[in-house]
PDB file of C-alpha atoms in Angstrom:
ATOM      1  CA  UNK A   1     -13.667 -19.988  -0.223  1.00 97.00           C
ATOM      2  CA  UNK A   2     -10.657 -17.971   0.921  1.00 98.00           C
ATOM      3  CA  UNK A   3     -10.119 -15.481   3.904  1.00 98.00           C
ATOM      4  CA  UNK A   4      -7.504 -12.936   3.586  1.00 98.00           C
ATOM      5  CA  UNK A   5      -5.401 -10.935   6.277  1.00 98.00           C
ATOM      6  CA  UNK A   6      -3.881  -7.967   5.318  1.00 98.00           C
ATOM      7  CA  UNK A   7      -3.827  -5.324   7.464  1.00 96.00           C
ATOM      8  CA  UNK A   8      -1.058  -3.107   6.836  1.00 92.00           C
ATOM      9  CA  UNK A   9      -0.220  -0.509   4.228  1.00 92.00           C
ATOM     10  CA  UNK A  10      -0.683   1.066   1.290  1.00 95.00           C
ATOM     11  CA  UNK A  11       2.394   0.025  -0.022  1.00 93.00           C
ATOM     12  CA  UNK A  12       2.507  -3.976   0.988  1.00 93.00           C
ATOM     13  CA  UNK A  13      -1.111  -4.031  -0.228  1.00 96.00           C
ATOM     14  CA  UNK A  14      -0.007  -2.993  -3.713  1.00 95.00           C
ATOM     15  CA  UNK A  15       2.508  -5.307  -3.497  1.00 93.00           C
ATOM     16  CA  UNK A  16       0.145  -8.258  -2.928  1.00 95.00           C
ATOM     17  CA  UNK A  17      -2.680  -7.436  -5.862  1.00 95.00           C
ATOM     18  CA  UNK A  18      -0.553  -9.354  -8.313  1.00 92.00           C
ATOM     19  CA  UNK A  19      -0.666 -12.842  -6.003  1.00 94.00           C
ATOM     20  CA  UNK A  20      -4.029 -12.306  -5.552  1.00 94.00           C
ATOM     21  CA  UNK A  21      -5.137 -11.933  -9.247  1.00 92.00           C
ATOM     22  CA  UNK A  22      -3.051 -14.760 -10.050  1.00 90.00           C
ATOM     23  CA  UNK A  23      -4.674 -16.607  -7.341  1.00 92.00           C
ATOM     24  CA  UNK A  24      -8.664 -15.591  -8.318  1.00 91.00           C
ATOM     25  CA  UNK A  25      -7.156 -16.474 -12.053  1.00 88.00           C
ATOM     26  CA  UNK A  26      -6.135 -19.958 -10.951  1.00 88.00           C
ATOM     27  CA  UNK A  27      -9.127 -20.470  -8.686  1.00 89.00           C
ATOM     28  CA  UNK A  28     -11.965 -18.608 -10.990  1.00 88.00           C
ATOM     29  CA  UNK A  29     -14.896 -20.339  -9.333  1.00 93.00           C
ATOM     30  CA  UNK A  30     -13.298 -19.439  -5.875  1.00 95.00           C
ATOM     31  CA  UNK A  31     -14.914 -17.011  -3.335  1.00 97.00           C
ATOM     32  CA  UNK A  32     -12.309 -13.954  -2.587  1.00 98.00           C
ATOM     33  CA  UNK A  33     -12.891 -11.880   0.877  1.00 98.00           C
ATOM     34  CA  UNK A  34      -9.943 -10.087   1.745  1.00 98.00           C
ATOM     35  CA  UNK A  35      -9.535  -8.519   5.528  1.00 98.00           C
ATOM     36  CA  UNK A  36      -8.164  -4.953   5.521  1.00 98.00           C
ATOM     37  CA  UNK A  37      -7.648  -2.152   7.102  1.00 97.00           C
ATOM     38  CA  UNK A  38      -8.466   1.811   7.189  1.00 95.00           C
ATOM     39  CA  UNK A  39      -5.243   2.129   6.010  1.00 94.00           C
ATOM     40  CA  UNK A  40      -4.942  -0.015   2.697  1.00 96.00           C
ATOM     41  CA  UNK A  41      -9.364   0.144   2.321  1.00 97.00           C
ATOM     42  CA  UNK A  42      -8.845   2.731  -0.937  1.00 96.00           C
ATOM     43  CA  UNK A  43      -6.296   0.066  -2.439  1.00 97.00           C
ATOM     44  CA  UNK A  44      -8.179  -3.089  -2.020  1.00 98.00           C
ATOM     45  CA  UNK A  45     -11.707  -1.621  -2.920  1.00 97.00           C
ATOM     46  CA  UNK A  46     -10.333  -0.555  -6.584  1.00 96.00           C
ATOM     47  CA  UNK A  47     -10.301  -4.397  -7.234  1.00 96.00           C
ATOM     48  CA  UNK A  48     -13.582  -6.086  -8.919  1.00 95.00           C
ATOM     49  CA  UNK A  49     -11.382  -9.935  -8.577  1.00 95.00           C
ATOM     50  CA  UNK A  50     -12.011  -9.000  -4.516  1.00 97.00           C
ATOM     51  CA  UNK A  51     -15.302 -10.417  -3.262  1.00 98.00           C
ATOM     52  CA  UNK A  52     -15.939  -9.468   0.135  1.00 98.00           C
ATOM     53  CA  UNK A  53     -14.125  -6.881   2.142  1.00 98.00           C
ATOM     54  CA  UNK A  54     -14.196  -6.409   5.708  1.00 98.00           C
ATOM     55  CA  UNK A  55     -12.195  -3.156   7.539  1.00 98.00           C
ATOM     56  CA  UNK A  56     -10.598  -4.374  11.015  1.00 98.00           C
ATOM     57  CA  UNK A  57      -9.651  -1.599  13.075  1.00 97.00           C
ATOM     58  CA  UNK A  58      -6.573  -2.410  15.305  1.00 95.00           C
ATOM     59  CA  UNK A  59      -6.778   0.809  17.483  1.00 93.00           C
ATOM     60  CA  UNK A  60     -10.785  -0.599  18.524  1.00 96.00           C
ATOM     61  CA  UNK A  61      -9.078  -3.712  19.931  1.00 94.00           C
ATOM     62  CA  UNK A  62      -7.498  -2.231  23.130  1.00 88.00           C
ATOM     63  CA  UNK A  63      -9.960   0.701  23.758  1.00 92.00           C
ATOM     64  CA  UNK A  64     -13.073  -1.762  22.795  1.00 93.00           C
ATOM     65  CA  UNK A  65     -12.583  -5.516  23.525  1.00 85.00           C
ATOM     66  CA  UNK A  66     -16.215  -6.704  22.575  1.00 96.00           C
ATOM     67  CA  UNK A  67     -15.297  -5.158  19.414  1.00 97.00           C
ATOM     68  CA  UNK A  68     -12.650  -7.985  18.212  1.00 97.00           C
ATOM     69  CA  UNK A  69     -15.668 -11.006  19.331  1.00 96.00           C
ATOM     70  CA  UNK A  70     -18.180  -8.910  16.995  1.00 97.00           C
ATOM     71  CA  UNK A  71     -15.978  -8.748  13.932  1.00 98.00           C
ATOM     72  CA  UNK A  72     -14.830 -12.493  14.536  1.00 98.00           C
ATOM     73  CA  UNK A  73     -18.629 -13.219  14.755  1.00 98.00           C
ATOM     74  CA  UNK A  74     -19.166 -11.447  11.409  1.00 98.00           C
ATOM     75  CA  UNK A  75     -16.199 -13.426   9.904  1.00 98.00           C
ATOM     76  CA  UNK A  76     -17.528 -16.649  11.289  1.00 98.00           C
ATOM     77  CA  UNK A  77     -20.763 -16.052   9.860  1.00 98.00           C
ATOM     78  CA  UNK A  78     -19.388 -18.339   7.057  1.00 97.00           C
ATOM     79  CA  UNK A  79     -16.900 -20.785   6.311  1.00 98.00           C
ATOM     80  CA  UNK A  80     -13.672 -20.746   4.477  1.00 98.00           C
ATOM     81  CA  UNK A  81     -11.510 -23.320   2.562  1.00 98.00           C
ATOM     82  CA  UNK A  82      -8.119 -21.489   2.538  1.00 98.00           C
ATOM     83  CA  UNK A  83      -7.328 -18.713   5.698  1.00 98.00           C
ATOM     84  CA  UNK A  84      -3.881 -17.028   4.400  1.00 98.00           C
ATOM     85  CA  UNK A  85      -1.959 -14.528   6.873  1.00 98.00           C
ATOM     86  CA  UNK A  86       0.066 -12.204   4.162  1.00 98.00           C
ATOM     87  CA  UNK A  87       1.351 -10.347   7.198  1.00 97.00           C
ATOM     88  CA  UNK A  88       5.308 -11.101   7.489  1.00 94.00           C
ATOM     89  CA  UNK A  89       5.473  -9.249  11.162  1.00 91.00           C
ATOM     90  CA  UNK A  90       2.631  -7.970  13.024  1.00 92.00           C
ATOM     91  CA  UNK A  91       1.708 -10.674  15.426  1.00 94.00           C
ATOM     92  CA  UNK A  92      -1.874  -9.320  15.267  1.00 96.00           C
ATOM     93  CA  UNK A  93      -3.152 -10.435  12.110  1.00 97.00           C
ATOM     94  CA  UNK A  94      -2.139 -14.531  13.296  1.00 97.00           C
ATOM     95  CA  UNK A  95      -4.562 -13.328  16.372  1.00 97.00           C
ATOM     96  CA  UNK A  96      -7.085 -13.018  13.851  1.00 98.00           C
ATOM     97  CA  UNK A  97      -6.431 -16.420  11.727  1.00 98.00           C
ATOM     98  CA  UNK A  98      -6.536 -18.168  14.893  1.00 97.00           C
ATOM     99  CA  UNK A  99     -10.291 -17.063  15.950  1.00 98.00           C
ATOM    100  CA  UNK A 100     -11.398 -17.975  12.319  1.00 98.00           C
ATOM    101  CA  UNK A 101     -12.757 -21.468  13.070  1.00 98.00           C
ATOM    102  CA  UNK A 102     -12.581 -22.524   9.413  1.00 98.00           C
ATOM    103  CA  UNK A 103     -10.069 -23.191   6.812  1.00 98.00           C
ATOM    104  CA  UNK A 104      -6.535 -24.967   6.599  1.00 98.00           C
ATOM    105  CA  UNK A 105      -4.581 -21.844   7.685  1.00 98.00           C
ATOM    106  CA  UNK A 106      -1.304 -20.550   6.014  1.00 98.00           C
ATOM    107  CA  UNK A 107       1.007 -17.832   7.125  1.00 98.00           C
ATOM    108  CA  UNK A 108       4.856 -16.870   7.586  1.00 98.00           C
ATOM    109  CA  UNK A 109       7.742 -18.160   9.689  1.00 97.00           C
ATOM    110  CA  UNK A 110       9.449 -15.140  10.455  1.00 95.00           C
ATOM    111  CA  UNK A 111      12.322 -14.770  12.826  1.00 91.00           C
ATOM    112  CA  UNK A 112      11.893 -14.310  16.297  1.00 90.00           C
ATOM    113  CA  UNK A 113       7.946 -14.032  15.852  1.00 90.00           C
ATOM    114  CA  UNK A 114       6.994 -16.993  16.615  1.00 92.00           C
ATOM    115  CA  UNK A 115       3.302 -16.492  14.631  1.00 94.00           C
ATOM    116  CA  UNK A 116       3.835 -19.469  12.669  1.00 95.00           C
ATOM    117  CA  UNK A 117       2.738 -21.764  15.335  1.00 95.00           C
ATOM    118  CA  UNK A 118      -0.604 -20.656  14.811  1.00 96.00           C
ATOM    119  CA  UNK A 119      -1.014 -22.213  11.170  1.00 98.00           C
ATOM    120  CA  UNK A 120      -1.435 -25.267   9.516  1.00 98.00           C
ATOM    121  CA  UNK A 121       1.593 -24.732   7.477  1.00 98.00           C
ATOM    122  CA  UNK A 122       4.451 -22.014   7.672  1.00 98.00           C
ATOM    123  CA  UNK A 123       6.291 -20.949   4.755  1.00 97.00           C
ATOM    124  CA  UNK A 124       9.790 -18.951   5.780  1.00 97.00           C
ATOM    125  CA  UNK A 125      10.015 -15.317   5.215  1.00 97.00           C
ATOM    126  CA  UNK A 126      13.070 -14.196   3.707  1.00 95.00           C
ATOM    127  CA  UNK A 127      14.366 -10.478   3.949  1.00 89.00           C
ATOM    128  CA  UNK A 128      16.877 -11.305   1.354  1.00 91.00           C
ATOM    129  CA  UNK A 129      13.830 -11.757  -1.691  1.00 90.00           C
ATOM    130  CA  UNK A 130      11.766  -9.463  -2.727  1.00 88.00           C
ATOM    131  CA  UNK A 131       8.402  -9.085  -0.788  1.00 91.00           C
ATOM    132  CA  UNK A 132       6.089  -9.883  -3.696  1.00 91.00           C
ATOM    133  CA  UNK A 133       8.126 -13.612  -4.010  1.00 91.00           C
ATOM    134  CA  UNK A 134       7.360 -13.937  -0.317  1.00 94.00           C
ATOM    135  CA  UNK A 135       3.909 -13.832  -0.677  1.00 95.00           C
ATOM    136  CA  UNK A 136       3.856 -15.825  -3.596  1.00 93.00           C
ATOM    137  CA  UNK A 137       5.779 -18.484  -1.453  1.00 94.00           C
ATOM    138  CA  UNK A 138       2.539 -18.961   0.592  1.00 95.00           C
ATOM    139  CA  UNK A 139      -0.014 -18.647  -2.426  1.00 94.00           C
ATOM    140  CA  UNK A 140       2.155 -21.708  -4.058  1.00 93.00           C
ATOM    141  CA  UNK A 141       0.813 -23.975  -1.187  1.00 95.00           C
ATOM    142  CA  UNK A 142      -2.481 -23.835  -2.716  1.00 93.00           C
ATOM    143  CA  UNK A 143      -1.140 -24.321  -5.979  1.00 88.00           C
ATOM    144  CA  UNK A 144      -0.318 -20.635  -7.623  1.00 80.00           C
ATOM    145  CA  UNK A 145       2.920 -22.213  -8.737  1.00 66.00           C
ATOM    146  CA  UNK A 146       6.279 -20.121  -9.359  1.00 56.00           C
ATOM    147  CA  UNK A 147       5.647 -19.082 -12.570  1.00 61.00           C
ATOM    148  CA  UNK A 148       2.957 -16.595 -12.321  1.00 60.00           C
ATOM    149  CA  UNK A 149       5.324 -13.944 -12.418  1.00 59.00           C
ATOM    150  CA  UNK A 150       5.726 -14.481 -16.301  1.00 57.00           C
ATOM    151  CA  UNK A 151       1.661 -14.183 -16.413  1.00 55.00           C
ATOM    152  CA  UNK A 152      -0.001 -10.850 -17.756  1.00 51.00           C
ATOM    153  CA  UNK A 153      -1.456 -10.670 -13.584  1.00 51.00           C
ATOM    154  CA  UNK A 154       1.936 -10.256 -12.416  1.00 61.00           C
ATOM    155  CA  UNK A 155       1.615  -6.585 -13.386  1.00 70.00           C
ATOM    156  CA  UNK A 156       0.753  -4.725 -10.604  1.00 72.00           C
ATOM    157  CA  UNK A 157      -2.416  -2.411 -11.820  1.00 81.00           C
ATOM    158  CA  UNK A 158      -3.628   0.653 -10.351  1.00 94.00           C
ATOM    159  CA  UNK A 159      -7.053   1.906 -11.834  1.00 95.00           C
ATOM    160  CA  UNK A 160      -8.021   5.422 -11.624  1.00 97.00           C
ATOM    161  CA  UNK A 161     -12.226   6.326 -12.244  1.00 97.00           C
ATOM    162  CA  UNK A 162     -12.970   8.953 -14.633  1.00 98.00           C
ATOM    163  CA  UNK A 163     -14.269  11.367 -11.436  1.00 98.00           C
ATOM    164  CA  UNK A 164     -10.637  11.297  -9.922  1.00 98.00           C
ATOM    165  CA  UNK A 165      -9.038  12.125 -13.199  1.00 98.00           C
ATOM    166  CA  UNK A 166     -11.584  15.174 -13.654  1.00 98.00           C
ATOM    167  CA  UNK A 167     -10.941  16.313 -10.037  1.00 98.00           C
ATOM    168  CA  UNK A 168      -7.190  16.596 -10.925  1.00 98.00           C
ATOM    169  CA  UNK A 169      -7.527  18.199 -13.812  1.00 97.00           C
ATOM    170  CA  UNK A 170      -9.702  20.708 -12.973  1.00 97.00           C
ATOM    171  CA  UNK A 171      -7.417  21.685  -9.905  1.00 96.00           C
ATOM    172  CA  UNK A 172      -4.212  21.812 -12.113  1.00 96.00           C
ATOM    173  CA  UNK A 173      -6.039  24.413 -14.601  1.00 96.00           C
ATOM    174  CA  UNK A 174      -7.622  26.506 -11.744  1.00 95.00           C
ATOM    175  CA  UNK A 175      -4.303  26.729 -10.251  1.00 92.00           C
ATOM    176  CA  UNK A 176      -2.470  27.240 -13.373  1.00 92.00           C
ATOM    177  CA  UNK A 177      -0.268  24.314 -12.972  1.00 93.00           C
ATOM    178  CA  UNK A 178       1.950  22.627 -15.669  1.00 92.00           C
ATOM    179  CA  UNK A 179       5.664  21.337 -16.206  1.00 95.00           C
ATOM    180  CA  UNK A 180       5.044  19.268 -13.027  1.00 97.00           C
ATOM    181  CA  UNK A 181       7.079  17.065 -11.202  1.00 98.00           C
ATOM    182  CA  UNK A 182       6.387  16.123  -7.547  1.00 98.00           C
ATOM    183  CA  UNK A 183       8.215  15.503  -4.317  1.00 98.00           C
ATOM    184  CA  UNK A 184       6.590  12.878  -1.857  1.00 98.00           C
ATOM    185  CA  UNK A 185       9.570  13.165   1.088  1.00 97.00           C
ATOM    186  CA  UNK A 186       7.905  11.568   3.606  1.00 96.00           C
ATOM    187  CA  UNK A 187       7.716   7.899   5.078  1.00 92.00           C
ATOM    188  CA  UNK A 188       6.081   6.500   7.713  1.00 80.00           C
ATOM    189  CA  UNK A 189       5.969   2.846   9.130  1.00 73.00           C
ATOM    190  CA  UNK A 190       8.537   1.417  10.706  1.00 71.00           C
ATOM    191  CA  UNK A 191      12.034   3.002  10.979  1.00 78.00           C
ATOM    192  CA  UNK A 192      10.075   5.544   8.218  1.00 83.00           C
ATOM    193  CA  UNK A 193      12.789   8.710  10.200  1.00 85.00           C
ATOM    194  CA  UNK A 194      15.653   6.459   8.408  1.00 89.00           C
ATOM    195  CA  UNK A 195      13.887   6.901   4.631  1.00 90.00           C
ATOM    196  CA  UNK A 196      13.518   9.764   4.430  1.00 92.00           C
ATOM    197  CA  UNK A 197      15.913  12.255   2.464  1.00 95.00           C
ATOM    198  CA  UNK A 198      15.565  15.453   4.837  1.00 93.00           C
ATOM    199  CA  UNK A 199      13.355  19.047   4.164  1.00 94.00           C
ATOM    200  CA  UNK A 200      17.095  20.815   3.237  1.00 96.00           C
ATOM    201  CA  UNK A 201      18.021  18.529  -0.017  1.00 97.00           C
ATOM    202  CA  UNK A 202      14.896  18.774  -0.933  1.00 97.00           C
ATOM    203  CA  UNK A 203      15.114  22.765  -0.972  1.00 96.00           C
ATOM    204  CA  UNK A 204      18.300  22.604  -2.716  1.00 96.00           C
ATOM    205  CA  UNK A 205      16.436  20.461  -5.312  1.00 97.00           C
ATOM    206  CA  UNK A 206      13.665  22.544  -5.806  1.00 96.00           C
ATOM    207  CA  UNK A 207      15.984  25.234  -6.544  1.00 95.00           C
ATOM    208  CA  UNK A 208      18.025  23.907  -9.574  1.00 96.00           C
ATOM    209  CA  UNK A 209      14.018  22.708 -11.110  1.00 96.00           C
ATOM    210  CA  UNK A 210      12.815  26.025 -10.208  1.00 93.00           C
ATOM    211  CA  UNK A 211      15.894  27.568 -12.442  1.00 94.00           C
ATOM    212  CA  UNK A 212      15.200  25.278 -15.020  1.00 95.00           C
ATOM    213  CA  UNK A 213      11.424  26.596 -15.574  1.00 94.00           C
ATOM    214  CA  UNK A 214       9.539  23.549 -13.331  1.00 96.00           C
ATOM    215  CA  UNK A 215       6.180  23.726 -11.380  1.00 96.00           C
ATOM    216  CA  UNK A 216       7.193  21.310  -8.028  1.00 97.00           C
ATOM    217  CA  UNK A 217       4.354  20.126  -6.070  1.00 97.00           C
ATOM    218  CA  UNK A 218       4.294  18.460  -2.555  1.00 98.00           C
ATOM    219  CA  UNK A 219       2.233  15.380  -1.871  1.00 98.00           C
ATOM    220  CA  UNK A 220       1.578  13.966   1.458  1.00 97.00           C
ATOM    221  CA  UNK A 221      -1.330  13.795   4.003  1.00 95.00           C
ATOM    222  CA  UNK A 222      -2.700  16.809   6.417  1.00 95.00           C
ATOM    223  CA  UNK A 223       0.192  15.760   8.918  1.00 95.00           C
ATOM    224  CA  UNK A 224       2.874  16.756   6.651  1.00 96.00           C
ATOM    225  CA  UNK A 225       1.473  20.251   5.506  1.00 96.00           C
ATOM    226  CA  UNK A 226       3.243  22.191   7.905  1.00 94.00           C
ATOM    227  CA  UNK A 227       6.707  20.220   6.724  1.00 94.00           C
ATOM    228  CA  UNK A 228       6.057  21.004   2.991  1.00 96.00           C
ATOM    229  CA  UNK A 229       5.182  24.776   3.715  1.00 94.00           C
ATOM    230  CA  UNK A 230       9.219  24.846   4.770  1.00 92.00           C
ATOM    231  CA  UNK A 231      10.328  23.411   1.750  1.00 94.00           C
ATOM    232  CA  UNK A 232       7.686  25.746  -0.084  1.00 95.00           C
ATOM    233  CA  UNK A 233       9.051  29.095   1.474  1.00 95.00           C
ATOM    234  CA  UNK A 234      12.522  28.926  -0.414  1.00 93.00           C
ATOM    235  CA  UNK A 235      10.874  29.030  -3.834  1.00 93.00           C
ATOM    236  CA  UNK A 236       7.052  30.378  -3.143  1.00 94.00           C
ATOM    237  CA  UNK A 237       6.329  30.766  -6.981  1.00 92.00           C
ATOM    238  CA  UNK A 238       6.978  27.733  -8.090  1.00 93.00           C
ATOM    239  CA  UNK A 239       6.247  25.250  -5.507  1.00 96.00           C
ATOM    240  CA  UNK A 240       2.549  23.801  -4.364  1.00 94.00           C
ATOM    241  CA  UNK A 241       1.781  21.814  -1.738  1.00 96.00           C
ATOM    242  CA  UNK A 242      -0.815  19.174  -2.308  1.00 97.00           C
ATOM    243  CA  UNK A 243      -0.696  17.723   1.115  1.00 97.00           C
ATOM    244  CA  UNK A 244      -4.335  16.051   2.133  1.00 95.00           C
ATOM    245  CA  UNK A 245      -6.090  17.455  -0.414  1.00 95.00           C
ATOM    246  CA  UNK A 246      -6.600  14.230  -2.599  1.00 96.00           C
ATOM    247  CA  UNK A 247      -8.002  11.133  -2.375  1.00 96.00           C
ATOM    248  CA  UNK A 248      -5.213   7.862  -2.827  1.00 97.00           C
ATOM    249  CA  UNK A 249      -7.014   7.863  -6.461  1.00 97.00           C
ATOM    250  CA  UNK A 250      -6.737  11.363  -7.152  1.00 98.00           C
ATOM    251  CA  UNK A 251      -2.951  11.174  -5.961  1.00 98.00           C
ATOM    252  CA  UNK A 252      -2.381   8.387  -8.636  1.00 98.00           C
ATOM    253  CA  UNK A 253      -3.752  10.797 -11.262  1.00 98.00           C
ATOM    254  CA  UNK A 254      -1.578  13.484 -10.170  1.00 98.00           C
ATOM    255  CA  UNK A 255       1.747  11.496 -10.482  1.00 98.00           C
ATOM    256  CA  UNK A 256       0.489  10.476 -13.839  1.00 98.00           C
ATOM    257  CA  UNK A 257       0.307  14.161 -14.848  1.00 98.00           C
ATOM    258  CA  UNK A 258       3.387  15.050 -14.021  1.00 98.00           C
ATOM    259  CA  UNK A 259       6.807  14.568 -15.680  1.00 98.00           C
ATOM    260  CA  UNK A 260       8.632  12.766 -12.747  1.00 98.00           C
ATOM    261  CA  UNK A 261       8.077  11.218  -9.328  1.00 98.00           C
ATOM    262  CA  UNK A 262      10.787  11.445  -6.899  1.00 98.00           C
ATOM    263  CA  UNK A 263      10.192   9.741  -3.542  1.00 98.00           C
ATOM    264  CA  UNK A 264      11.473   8.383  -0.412  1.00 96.00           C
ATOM    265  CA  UNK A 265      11.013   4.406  -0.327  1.00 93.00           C
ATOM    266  CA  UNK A 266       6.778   4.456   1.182  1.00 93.00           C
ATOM    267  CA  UNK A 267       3.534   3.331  -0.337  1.00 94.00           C
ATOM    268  CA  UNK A 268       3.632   6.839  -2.852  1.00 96.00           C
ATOM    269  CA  UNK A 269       6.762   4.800  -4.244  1.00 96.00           C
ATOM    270  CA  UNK A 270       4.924   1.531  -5.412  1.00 94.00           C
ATOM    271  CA  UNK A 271       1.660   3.630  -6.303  1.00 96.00           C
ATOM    272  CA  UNK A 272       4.240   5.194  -8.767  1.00 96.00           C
ATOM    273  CA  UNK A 273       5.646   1.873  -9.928  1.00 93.00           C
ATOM    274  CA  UNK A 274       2.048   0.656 -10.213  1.00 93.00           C
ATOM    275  CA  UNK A 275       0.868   3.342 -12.831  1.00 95.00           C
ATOM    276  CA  UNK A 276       4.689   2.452 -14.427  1.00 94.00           C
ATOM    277  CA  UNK A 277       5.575   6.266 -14.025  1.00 96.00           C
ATOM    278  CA  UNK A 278       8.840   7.678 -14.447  1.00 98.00           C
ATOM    279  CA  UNK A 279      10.337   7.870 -11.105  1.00 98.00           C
ATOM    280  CA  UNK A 280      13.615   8.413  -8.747  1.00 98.00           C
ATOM    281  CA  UNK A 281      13.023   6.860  -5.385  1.00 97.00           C
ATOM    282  CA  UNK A 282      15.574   7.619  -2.401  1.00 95.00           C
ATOM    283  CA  UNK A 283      16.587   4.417   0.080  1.00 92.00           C
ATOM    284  CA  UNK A 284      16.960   4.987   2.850  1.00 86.00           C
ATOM    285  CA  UNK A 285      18.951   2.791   5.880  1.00 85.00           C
ATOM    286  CA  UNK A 286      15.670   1.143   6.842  1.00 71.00           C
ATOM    287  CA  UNK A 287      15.565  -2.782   7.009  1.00 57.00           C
TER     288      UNK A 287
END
């Protein structure tokens, strides 16, 4: 049996669906419960290799303190073999492998955060590799071994259901949208300010598609409608903003139907890399 903590984003929880298909592969008779978070829910529930999920809600934590005994109760409710932190910063999520009373427990040693004295065993986490060979670093203390990337469940898989596709598709033809290609310019997270390309490059690129006979449309949540309708206003009749109007599966379908992504460096990025769709992301200065 093996507890999961992964609380964080859309993005890192993309990241990690390869190690844990390679791990449910290696382990095929093991149990799989993953702990998640509003945030990365959509991501985690699109995987049938996932046995259990449970949704911890960090904001309940400080406003409701009987609320962290109650989940820890729930999670307690059974025991695990295996407890594995996949968090490489928030201190939070070694908060939570500590209360489960089960399981040899497994997490990062990352620099001045001092979680790893919480676990069993501490693997190193190193900025200078990419993320998905850290967390294969602490799968390969049960045994996952370093060669899984050359496995077909390195792949990192995003699947779409036939209503999402339908949604999209009606919505393009209503609208009379083709010859897409969509900007995602906003980030979030940590340092997300530094990633991101700014509203007046983004105008300027509009413009030269526009000339060239392209439909642009604008994806992002409800937060960044106001922001898009800027970038919208240079070129009304050819840009669309599609800001909190789709699901995170509906959003996958839309970058599939158009001709090119181009992104700042945030969980729209690896969605994009996920479905393998042509795409020009923008790095930012953001460790």
């Amino acid at each position: 049996s093996i507890l999961v903590v992964k609380i964080g984003t859309i993005g890192d929880a993309l990241l990690l669906m390869p190690v844990l298909k390679a791990i449910k592969d290696k382990q095929q008779k093991s149990s799989l419960t993953v702990i998640c978070s509003k945030n990365n829910y959509e991501v985690f529930n699109r995987y049938p290799f996932i046995d259990n999920l449970k949704v911890f809600e960090v904001s309940k934590v400080i406003k409701e303190p009987s609320y962290f005994l109650g989940f820890m109760k729930d999670i307690n409710s059974r025991d695990y073999d295996i407890v594995i932190d996949f968090e490489s910063w928030p201190r939070i999520s070694a908060i939570v492998a500590l209360f489960v009373k089960t399981g040899h427990k497994i997490g990062f040693k990352t620099k001045g955060q001092f979680k790893h004295k919480v676990f069993d065993t501490a693997v190193p986490h190193e900025q200078s590799r990419h993320e998905i060979e850290n967390y294969a670093s602490l799968a390969d203390v049960i045994g996952l071994g370093t060669d899984f990337k050359s496995a077909p469940s390195f792949k990192i898989e995003f699947p779409i259901s036939d209503s999402e596709k339908a949604f999209v598709e009606d919505l393009l033809k209503k609208e009379g949208v083709d010859n897409l290609i969509l900007f995602h310019p906003w980030s979030s997270g940590y340092k997300g300010n530094l990633k991101e390309w700014g509203a007046e490059n983004f105008i300027r690129l509009a413009g030269l598609l526009a000339k060239d006979g392209y439909t642009v449309g604008i994806t992002g949540t409800k937060e960044n409608q106001a922001a898009s309708e800027k970038i919208i206003r240079a070129y009304p009749d050819n840009l669309f903003s599609f800001c909190g109007r789709f699901t995170l599966g509906q959003t996958a379908y839309l970058i599939k139907k158009s001709r090119v992504l181009i992104t700042v460096n945030t969980g729209i990025m690896h969605l994009g890399a996920a479905l393998d769709h042509p795409m020009i992301a923008l790095h930012g200065p953001a460790g």
